Tab-separated table of C-alpha atoms in Angstrom:
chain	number	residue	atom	x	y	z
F	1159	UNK	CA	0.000	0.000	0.000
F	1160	UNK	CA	1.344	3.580	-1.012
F	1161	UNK	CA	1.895	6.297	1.785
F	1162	UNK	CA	-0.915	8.356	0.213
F	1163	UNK	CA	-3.125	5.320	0.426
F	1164	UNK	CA	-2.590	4.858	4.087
F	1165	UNK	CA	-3.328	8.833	4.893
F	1166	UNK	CA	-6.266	8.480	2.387
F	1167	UNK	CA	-7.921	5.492	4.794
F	1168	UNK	CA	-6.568	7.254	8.128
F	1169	UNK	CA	-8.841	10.146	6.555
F	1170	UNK	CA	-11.570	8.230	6.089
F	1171	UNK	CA	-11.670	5.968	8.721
F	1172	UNK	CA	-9.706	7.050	11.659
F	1173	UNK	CA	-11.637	10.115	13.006
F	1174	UNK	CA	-15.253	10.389	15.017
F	1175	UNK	CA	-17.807	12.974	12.664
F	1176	UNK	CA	-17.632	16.426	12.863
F	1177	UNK	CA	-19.908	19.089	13.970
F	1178	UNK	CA	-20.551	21.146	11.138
F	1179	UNK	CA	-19.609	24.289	12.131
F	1180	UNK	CA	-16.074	22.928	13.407
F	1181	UNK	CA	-16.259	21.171	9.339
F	1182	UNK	CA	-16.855	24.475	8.012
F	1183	UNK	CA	-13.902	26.235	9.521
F	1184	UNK	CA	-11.515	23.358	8.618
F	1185	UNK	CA	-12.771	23.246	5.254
F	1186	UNK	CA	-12.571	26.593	4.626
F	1187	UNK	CA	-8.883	27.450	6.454
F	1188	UNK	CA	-8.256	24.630	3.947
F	1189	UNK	CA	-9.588	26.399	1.083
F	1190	UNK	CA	-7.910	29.621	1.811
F	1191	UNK	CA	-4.336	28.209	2.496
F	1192	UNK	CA	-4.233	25.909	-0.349
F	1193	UNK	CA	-5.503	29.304	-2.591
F	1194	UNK	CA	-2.891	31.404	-0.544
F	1195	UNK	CA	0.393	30.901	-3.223
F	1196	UNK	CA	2.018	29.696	-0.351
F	1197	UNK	CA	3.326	26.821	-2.213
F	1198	UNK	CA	4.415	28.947	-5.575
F	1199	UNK	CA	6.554	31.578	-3.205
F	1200	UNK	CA	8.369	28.444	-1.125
F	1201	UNK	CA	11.301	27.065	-2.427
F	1202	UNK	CA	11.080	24.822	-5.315
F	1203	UNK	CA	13.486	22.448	-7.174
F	1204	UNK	CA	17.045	24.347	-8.292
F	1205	UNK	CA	16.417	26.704	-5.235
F	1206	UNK	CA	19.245	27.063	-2.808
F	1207	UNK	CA	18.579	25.523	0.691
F	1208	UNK	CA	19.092	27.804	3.501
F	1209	UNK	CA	21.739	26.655	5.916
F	1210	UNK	CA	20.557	25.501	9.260
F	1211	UNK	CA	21.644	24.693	13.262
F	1212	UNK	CA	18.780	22.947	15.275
F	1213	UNK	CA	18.804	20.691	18.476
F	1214	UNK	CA	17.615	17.172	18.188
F	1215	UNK	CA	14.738	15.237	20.122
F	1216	UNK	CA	17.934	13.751	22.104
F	1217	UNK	CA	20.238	16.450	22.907
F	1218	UNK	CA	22.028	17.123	19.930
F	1219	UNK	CA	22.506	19.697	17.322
F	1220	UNK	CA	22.659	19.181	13.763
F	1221	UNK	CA	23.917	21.851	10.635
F	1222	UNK	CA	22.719	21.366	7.264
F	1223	UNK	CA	26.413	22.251	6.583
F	1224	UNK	CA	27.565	19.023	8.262
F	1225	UNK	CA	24.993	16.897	6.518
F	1226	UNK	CA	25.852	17.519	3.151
F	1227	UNK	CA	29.655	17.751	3.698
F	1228	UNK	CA	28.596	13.137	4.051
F	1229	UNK	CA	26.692	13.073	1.152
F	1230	UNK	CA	23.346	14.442	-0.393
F	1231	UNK	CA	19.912	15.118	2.358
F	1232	UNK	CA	16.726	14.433	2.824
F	1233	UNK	CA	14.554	16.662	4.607
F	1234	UNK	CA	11.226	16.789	5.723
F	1235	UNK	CA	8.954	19.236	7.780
F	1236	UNK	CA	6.009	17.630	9.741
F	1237	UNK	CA	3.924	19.595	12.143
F	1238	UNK	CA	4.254	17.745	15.240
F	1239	UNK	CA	3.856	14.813	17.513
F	1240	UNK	CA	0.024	15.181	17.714
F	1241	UNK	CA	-0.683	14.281	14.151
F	1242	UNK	CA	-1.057	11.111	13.151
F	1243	UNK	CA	-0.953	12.166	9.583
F	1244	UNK	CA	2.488	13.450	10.134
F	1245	UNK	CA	3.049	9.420	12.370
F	1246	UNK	CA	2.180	7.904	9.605
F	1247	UNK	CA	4.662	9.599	6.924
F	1248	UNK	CA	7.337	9.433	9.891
F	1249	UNK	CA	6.900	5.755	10.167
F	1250	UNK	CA	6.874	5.348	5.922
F	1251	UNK	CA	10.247	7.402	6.071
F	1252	UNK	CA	11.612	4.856	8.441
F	1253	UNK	CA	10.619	1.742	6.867
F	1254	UNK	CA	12.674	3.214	3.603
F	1255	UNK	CA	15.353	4.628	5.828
F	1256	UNK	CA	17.799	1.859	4.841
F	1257	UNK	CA	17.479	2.129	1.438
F	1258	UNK	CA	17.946	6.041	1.894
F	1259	UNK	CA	21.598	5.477	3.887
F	1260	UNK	CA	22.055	3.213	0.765
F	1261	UNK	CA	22.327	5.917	-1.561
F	1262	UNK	CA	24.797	7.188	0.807
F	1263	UNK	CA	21.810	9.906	1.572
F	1264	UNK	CA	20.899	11.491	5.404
F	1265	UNK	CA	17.307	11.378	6.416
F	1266	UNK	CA	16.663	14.629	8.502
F	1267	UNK	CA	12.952	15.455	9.819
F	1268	UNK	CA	11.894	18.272	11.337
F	1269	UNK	CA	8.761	20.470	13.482
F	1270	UNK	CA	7.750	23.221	15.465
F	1271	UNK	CA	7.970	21.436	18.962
F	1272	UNK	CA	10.110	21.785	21.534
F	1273	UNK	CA	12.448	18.627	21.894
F	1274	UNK	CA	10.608	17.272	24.616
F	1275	UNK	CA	7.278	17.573	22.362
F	1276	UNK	CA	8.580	16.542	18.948
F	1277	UNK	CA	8.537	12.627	19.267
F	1278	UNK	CA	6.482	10.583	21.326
F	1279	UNK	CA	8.130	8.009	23.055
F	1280	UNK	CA	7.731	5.072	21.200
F	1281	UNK	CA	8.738	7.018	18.143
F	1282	UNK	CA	12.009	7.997	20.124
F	1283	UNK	CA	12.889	4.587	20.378
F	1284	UNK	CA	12.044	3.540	16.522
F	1285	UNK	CA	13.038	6.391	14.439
F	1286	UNK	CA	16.714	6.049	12.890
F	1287	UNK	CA	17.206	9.319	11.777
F	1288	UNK	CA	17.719	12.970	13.393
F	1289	UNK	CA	14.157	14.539	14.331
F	1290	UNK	CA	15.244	18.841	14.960
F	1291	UNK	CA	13.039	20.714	16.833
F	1292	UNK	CA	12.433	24.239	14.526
F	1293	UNK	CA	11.073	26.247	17.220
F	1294	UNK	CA	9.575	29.364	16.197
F	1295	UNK	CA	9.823	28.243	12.901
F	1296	UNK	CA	12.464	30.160	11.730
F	1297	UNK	CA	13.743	27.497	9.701
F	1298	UNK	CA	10.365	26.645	7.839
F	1299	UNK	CA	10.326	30.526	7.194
F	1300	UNK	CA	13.338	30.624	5.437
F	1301	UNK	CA	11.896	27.746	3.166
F	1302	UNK	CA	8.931	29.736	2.785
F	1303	UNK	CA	6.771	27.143	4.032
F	1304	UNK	CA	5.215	28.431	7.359
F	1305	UNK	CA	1.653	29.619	7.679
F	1306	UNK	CA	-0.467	30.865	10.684
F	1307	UNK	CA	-3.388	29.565	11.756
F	1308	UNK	CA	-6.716	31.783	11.723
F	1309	UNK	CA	-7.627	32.445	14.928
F	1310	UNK	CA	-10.996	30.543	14.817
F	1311	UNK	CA	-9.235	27.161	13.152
F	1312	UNK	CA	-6.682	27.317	16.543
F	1313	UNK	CA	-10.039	27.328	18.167
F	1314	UNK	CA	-10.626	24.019	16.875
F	1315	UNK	CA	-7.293	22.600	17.485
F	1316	UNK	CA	-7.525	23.311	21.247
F	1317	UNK	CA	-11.139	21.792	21.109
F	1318	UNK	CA	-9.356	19.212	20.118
F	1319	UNK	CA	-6.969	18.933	22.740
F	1320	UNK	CA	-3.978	19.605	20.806
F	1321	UNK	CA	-2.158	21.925	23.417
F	1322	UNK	CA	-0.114	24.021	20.574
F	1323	UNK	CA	0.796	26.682	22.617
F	1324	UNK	CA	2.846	24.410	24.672
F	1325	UNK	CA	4.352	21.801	22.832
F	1326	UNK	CA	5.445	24.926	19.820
F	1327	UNK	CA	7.391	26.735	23.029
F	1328	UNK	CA	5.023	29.445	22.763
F	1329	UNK	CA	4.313	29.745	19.025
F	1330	UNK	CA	0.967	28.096	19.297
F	1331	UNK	CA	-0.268	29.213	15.660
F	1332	UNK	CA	2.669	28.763	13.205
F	1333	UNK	CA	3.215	25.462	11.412
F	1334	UNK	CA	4.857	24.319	8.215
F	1335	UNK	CA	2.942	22.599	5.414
F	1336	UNK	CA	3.759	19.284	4.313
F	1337	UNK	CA	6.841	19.811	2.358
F	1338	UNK	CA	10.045	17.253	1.591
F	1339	UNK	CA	13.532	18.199	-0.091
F	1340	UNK	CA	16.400	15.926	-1.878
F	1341	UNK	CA	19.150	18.301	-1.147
F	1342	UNK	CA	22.501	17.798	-3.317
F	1343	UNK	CA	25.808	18.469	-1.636
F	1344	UNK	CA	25.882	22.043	-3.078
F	1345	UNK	CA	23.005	22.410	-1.473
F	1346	UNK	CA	20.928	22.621	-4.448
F	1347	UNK	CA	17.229	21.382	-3.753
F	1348	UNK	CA	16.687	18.954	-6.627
F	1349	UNK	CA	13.625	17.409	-6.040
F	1350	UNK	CA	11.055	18.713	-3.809
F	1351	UNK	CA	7.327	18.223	-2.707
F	1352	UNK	CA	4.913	20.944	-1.480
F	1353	UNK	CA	1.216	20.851	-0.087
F	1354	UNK	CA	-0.700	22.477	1.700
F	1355	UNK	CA	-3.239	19.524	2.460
F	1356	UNK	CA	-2.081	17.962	5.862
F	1357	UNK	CA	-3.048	14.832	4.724
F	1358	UNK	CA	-0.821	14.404	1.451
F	1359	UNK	CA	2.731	13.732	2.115
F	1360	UNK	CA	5.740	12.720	-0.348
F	1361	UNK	CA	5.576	9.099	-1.111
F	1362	UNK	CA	8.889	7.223	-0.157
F	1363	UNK	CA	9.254	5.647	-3.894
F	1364	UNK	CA	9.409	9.634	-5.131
F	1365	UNK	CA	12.016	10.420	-2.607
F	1366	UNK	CA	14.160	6.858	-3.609
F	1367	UNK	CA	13.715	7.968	-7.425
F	1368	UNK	CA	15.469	11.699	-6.826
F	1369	UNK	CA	17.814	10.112	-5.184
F	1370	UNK	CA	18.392	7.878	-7.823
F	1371	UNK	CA	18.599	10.845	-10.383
F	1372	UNK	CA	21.247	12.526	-8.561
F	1373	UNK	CA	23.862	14.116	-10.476
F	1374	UNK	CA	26.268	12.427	-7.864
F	1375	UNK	CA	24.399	8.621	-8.338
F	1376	UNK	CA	25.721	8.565	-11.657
């Protein structure tokens, strides 16, 4: 089953009904992000990456600058521990990590939380690769991939119990869409995938294929 498959049944299956009005104000924060341009103005494929410092979920601190001095990088932004859209592409990253490391790539993920916040803990213990903890989102800014939420959608999200305020170190509304980079050693972004529906997420086989195409794989 694809990645996109899985989120599509999660979608579908995995969540109680809505009361309209709480519908309406997801649908239409939806509607307005996704006709925003956000995704035209981010950075796209032949783009530059910014270069980066951030502390890991475990102590750490990791430079893009480092990462690509080993070889080329993946990265991907996910919004946080509390969505399980953003589990489920986490644990579809992992079960292809190997064959990432095998194209002598670095798998790199990161979110808005607080290190404390941005894995749970059974995702501390299975995930392989660095998790960095972008608070403020200074990081997804430079990519051009942060958005903040309308007031009346954070609404919802606290309804929901999804304590933003504290797990984001303060910066309850700002988040980063769904977005993945294949980063060459130059630091040239040569493959990338943008969108601003939480559910959609890059599917493992595209990130395997840009490696693939690498000016270094050949």
């Amino acid at each position: 089953m694809t990645l996109q498959a899985e989120l599509t049944h999660l979608l579908r299956t995995g969540f109680p009904e809505l009361p309209d009005a709480e519908r309406e104000v997801m649908q239409r924060s939806a509607r307005e992000l996704a006709e925003s341009g956000l995704t035209a103005r981010a950075l796209q494929t032949g783009d530059t990456a910014p270069r980066f410092s951030l502390p890991t979920a475990t102590g750490n601190t990791v430079a893009l600058d480092a990462l690509l001095s080993a070889g080329p990088v993946v990265l991907t932004f996910y919004r946080g521990a509390w969505c399980p859209f953003c589990h489920l592409a986490l644990r579809a990253l992992q079960a292809h990590h190997t064959e990432i490391t095998a194209r002598g790539a670095q798998l790199v993920a990161i979110s808005p939380q607080i290190p404390d916040e941005s894995l749970t803990l059974t995702e501390k213990h299975s995930l392989t690769f660095d998790v960095l903890s972008d608070v403020g989102s200074d990081t997804a800014k430079q990519f051009g991939i942060s958005f903040d939420l309308p007031d009346d959608l954070a609404v919802v999200y606290e309804s929901f119990g999804f304590d933003l305020q504290r797990v984001n170190g303060g910066h309850a509304r700002t988040l980063p869409i769904p977005a993945t980079y294949v980063i060459d050693q130059d630091a040239t972004i040569r493959w990338s995938f943008l969108d601003t529906d939480y559910t959609a997420r890059a599917e493992p086989s595209d990130i395997l294929a840009a490696l693939d195409a690498l000016p270094s794989a050949h």
